[in-house]
Backbone as JSON Lines, residues from 0, in Angstrom:
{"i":0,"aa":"X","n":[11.39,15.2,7.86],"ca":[10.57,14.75,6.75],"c":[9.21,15.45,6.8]}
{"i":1,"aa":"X","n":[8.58,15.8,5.71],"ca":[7.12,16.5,5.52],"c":[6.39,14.59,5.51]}
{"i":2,"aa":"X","n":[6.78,13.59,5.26],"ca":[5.87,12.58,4.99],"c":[5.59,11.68,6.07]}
{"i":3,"aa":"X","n":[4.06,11.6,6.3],"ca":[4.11,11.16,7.96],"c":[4.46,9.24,7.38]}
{"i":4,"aa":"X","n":[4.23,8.96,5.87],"ca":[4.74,7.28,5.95],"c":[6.46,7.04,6.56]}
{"i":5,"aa":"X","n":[7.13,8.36,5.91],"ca":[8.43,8.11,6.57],"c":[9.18,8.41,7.75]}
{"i":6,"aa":"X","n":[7.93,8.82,8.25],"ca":[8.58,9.33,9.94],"c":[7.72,7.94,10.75]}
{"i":7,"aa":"X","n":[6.62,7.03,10.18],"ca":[6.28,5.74,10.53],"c":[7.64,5.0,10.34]}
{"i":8,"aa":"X","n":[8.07,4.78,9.37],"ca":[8.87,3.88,9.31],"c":[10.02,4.28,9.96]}
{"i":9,"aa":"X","n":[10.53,5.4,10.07],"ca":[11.84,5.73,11.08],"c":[11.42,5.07,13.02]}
{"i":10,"aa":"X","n":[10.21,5.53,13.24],"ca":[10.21,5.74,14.04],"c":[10.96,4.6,14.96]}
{"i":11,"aa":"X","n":[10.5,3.06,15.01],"ca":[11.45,2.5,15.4],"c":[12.76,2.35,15.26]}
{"i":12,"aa":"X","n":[13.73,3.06,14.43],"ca":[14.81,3.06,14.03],"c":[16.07,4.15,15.09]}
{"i":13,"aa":"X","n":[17.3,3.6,15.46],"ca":[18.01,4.23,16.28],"c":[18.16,5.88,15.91]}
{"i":14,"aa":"X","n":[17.18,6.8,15.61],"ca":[17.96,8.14,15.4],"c":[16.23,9.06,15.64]}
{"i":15,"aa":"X","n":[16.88,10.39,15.45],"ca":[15.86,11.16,15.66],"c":[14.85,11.65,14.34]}
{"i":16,"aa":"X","n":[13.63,11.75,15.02],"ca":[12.84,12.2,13.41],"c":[12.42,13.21,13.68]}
{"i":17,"aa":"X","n":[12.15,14.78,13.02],"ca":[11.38,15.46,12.97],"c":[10.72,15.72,11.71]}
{"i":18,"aa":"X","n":[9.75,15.46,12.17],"ca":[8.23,15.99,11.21],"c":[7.74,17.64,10.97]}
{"i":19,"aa":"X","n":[8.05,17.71,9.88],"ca":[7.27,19.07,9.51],"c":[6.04,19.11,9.61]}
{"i":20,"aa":"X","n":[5.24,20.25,9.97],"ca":[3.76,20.27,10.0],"c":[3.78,20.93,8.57]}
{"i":21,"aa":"X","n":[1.92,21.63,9.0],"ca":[1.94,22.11,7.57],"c":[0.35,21.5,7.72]}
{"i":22,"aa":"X","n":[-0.28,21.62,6.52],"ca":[-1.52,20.88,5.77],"c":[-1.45,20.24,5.09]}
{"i":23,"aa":"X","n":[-2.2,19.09,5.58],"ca":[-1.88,17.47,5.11],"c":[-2.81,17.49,4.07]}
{"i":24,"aa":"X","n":[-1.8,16.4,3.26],"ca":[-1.77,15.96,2.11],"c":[-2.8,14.68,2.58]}
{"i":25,"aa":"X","n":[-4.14,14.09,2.35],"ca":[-4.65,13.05,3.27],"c":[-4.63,12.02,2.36]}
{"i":26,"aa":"X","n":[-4.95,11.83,1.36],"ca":[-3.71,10.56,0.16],"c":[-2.72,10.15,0.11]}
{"i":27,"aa":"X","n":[-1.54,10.97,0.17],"ca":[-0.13,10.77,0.14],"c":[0.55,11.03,1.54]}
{"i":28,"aa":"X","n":[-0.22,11.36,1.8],"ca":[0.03,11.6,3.49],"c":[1.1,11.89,3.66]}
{"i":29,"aa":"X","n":[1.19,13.73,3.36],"ca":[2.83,14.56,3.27],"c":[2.01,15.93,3.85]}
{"i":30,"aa":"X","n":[2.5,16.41,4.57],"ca":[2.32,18.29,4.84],"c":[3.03,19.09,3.8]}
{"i":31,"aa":"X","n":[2.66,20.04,3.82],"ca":[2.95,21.25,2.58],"c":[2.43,22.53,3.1]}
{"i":32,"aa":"X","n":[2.32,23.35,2.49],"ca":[1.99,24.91,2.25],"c":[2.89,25.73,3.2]}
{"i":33,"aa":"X","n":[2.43,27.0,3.82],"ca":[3.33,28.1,4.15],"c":[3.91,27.28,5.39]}
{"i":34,"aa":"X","n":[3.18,26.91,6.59],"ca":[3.84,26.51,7.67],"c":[5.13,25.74,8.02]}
{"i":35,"aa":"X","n":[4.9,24.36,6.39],"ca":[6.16,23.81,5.76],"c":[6.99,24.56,5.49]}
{"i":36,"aa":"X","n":[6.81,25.39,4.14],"ca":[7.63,26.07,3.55],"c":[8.53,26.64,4.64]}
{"i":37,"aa":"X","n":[7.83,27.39,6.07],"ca":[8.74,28.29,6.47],"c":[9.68,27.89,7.63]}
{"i":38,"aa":"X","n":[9.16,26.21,8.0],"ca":[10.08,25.56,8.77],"c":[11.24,25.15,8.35]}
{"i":39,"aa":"X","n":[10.98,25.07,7.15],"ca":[12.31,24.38,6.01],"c":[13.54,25.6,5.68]}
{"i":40,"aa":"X","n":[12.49,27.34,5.58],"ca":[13.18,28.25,5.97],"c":[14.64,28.23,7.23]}
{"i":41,"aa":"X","n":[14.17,27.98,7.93],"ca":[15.1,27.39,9.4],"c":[15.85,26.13,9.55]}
{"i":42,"aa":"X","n":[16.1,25.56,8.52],"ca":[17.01,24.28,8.45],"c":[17.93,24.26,7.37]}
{"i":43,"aa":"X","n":[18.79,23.82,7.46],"ca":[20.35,23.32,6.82],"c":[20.28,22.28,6.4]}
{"i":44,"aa":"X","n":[20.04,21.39,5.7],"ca":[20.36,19.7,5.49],"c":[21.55,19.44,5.04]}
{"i":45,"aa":"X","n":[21.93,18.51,5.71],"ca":[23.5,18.42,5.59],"c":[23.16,17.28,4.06]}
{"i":46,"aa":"X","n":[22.18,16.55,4.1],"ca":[21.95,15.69,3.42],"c":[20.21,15.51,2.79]}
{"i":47,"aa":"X","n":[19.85,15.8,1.64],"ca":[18.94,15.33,1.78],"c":[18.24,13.8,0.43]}
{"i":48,"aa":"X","n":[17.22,13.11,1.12],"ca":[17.82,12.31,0.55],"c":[15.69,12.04,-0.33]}
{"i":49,"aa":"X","n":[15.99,12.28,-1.37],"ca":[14.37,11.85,-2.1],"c":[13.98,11.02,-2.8]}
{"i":50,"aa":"X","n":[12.47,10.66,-3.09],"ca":[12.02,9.65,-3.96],"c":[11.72,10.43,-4.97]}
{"i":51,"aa":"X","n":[11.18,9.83,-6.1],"ca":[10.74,10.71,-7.14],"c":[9.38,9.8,-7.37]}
{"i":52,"aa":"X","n":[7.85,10.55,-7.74],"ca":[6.97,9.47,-8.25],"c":[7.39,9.07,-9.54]}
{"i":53,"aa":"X","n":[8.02,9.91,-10.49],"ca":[8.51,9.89,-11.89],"c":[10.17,10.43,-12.47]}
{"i":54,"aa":"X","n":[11.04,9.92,-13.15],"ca":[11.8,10.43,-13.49],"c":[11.86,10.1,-14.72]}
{"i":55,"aa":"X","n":[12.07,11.76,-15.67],"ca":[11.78,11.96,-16.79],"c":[13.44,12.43,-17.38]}
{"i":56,"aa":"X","n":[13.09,12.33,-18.58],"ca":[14.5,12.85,-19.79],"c":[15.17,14.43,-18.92]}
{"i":57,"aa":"X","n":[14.33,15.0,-18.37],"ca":[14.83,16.35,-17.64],"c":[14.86,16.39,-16.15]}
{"i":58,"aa":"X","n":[14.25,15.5,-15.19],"ca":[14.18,15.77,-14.09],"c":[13.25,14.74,-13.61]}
{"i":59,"aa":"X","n":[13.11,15.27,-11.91],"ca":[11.98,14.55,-11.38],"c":[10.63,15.31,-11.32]}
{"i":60,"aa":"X","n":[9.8,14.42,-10.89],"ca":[8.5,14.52,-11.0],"c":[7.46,13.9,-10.09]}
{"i":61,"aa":"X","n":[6.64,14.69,-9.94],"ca":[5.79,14.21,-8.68],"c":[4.28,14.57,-9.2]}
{"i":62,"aa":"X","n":[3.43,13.81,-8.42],"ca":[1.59,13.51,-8.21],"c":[1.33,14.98,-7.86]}
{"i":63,"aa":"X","n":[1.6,15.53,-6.91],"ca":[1.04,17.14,-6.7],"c":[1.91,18.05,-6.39]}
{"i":64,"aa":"X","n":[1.55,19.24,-6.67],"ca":[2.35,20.4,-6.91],"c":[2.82,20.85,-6.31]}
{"i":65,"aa":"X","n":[2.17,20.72,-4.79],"ca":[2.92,20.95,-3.05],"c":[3.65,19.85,-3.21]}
{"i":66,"aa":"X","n":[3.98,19.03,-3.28],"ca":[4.46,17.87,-2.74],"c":[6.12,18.59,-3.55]}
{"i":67,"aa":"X","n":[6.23,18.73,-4.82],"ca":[7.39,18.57,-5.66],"c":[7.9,20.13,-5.13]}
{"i":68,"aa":"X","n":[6.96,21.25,-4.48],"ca":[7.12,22.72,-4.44],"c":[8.05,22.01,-3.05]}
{"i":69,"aa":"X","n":[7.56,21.51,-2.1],"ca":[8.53,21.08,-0.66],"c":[9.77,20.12,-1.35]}
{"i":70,"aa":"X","n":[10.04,19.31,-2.28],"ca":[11.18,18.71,-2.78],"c":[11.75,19.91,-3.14]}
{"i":71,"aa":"X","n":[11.39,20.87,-4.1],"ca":[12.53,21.94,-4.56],"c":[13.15,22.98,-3.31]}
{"i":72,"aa":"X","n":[12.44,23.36,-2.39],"ca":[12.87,23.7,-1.5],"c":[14.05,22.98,-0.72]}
{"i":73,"aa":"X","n":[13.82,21.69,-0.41],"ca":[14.71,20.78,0.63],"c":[16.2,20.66,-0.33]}
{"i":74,"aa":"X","n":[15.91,20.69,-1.57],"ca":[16.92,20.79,-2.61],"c":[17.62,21.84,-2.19]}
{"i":75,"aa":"X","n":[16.96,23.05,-2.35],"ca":[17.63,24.23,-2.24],"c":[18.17,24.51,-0.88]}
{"i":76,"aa":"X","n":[18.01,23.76,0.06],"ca":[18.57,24.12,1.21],"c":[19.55,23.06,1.82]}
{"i":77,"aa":"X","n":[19.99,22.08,0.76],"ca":[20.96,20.61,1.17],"c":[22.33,21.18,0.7]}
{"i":78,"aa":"X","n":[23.06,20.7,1.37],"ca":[24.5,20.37,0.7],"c":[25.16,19.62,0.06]}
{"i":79,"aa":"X","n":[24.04,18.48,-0.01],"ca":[24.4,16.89,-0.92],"c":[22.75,16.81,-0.82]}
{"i":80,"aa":"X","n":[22.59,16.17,-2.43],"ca":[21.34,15.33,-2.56],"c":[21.33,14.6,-3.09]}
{"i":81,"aa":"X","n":[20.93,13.19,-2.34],"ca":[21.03,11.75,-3.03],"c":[18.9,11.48,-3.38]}
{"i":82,"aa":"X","n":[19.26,10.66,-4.74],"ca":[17.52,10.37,-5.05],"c":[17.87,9.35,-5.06]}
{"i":83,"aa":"X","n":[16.88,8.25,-4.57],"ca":[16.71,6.66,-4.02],"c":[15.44,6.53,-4.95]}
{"i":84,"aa":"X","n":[15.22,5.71,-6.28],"ca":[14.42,5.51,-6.91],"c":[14.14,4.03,-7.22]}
{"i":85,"aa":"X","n":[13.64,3.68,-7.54],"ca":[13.19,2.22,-8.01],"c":[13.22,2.29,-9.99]}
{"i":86,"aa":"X","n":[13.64,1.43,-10.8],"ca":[13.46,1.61,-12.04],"c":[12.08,1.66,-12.85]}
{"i":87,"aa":"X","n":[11.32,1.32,-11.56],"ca":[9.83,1.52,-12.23],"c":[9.73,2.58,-12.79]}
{"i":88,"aa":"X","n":[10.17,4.05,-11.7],"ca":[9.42,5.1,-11.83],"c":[10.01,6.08,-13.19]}
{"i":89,"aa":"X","n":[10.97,5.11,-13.98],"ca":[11.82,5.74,-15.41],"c":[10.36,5.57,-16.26]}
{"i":90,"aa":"X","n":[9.67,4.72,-15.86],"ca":[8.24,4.31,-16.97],"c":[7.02,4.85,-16.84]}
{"i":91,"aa":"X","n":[7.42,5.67,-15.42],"ca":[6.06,6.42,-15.63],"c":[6.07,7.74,-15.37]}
{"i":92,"aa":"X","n":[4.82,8.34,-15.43],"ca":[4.89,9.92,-16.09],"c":[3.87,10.66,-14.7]}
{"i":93,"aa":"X","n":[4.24,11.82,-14.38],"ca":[3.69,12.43,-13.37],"c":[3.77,14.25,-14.26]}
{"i":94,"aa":"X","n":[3.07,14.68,-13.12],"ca":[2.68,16.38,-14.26],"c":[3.71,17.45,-13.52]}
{"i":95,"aa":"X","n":[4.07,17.6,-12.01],"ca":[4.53,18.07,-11.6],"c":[6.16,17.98,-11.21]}
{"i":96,"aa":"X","n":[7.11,19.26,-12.0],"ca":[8.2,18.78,-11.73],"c":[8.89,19.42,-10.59]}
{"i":97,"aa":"X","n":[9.91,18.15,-10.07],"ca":[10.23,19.08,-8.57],"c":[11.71,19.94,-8.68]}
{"i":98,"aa":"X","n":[12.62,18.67,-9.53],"ca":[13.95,19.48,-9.91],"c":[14.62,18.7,-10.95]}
{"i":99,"aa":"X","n":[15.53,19.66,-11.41],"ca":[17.08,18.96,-12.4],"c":[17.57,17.93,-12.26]}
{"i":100,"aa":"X","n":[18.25,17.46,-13.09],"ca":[19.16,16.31,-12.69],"c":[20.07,17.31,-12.24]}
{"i":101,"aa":"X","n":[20.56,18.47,-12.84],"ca":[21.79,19.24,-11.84],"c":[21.3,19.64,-10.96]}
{"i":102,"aa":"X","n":[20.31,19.35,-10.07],"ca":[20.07,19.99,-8.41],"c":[20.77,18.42,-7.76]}
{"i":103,"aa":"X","n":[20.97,16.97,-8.31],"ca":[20.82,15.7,-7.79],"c":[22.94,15.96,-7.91]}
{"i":104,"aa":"X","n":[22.9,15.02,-6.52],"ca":[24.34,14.38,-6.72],"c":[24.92,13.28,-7.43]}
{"i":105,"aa":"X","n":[23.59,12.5,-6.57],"ca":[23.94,11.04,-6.57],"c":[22.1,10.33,-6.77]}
{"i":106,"aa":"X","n":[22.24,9.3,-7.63],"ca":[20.86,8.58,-7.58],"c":[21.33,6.95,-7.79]}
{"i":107,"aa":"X","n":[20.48,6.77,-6.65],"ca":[20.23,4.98,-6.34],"c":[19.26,4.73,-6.86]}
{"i":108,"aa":"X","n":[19.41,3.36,-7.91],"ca":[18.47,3.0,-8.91],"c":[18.8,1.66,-8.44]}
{"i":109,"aa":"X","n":[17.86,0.4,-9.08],"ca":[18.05,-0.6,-9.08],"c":[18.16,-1.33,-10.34]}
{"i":110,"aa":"X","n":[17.84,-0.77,-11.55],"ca":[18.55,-0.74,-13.12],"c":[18.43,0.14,-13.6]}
{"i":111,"aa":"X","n":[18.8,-0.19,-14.56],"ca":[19.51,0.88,-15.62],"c":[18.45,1.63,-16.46]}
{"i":112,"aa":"X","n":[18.45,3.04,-16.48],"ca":[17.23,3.85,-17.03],"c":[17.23,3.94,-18.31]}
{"i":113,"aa":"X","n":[16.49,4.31,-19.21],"ca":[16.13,4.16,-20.41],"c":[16.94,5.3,-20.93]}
{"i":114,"aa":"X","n":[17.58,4.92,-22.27],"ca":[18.87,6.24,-22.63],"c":[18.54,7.54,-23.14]}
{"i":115,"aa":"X","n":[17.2,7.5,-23.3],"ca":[17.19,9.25,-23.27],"c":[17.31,9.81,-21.22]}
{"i":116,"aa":"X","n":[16.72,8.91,-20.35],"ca":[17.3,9.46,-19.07],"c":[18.08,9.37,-19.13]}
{"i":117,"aa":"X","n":[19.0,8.34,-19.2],"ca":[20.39,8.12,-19.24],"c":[21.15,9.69,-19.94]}
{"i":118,"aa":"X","n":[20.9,9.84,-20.71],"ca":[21.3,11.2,-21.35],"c":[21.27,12.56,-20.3]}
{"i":119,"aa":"X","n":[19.82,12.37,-20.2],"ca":[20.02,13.37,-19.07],"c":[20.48,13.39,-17.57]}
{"i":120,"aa":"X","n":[20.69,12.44,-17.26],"ca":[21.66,12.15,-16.17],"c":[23.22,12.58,-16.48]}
{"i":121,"aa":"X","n":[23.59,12.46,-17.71],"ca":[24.85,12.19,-18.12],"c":[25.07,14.3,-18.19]}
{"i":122,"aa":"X","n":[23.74,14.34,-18.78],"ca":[24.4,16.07,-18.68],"c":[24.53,17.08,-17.26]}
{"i":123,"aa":"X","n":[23.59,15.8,-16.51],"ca":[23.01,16.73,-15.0],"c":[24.69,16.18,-14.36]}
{"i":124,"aa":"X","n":[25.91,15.69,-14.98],"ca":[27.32,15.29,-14.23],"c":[26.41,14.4,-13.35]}
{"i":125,"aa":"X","n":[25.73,13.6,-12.96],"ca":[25.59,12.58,-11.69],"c":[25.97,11.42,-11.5]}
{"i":126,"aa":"X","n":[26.6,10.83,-10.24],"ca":[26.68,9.66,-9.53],"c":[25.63,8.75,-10.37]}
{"i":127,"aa":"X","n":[25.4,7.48,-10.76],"ca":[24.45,6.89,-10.56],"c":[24.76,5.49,-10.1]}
{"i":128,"aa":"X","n":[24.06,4.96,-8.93],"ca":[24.85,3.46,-8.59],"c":[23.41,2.66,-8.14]}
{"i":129,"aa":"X","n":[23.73,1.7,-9.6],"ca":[22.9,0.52,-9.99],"c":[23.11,-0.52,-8.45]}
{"i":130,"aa":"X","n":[21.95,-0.73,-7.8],"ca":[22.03,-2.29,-7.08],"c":[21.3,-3.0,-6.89]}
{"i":131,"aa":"X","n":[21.44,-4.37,-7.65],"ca":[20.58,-5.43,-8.19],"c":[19.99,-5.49,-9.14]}
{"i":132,"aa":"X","n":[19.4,-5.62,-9.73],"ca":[18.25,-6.22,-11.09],"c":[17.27,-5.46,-10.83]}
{"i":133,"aa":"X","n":[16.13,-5.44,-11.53],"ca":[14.85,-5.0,-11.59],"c":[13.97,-6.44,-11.05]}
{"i":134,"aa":"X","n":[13.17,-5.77,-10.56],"ca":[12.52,-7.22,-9.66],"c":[12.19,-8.25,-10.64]}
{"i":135,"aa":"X","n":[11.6,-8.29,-12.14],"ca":[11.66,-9.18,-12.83],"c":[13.36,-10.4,-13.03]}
{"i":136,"aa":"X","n":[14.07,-9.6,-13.14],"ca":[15.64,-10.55,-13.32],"c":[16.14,-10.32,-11.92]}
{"i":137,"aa":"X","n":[15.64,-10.43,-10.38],"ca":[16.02,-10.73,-9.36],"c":[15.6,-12.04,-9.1]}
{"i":138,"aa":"X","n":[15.95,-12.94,-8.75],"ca":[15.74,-14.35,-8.81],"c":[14.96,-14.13,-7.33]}
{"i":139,"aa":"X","n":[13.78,-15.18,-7.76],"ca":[12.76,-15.21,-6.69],"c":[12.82,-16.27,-5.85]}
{"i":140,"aa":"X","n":[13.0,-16.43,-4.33],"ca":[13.52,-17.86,-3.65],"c":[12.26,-18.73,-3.67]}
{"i":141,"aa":"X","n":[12.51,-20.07,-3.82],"ca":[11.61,-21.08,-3.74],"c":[10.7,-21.21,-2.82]}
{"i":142,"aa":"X","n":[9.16,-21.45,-3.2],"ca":[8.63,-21.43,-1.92],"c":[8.13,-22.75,-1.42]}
{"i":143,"aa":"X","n":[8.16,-23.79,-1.09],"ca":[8.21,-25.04,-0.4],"c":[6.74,-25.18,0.09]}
């Protein structure tokens, strides 16, 4: 991973993490530029698996331009790519795009995207597998 939040959250988790260096992103707290770029040069992903800040009628989309330039790369060097999104991010709009719906295999949503995405999902051929509600129609447990 280039993102030091998701090599935090792996870290207690049973498997190995490596972190790309690079020059940090100190907001979003992700590495980028050549040092990235050319470690990513040297790797295979059997799998890779992304967020999007935005997904639009054509693709995804991201806050900065390194950030989405290291998504198109990791794209280009996977053999499967799954996007793990939340339905928020169908509603909102970012400037930088990282890739196609035809670079994506498969995308995990938690509802159902608005039908002009929907459209373009449908032309990018992709997987898409809905699970659960949108946090509004997820029933909230009682609090006592």
């Amino acid at each position: 991973t280039h993102s030091i939040n998701n090599a935090e959250r792996l870290m207690d988790k049973a498997c190995d993490v490596n972190l790309l260096g690079g020059r940090l992103n100190r907001k979003n707290r992700f590495f980028y530029g050549g040092v990235t770029m050319a470690q990513m040069e040297e790797v295979c992903f059997d799998i890779a698996v992304l967020g999007a800040a935005a997904v639009h009628a054509d693709g995804l989309y991201y806050e900065e331009s390194e950030d989405a330039e290291v998504k198109r790369k990791a794209v280009e060097r996977a053999c499967f790519v799954v996007l793990v999104v939340d339905d928020g991010k169908f509603l909102k709009s970012n400037r930088f795009k990282g890739c196609d719906f035809a670079d994506i295999d498969v995308i995990v949503t938690n509802g159902q995207p608005p039908e002009d995405i929907a459209d373009g999902m449908r032309r990018g051929r992709l997987q898409v597998d809905i699970f659960g509600g949108s946090p509004a129609e997820t029933p909230q447990p009682e609090i006592l």
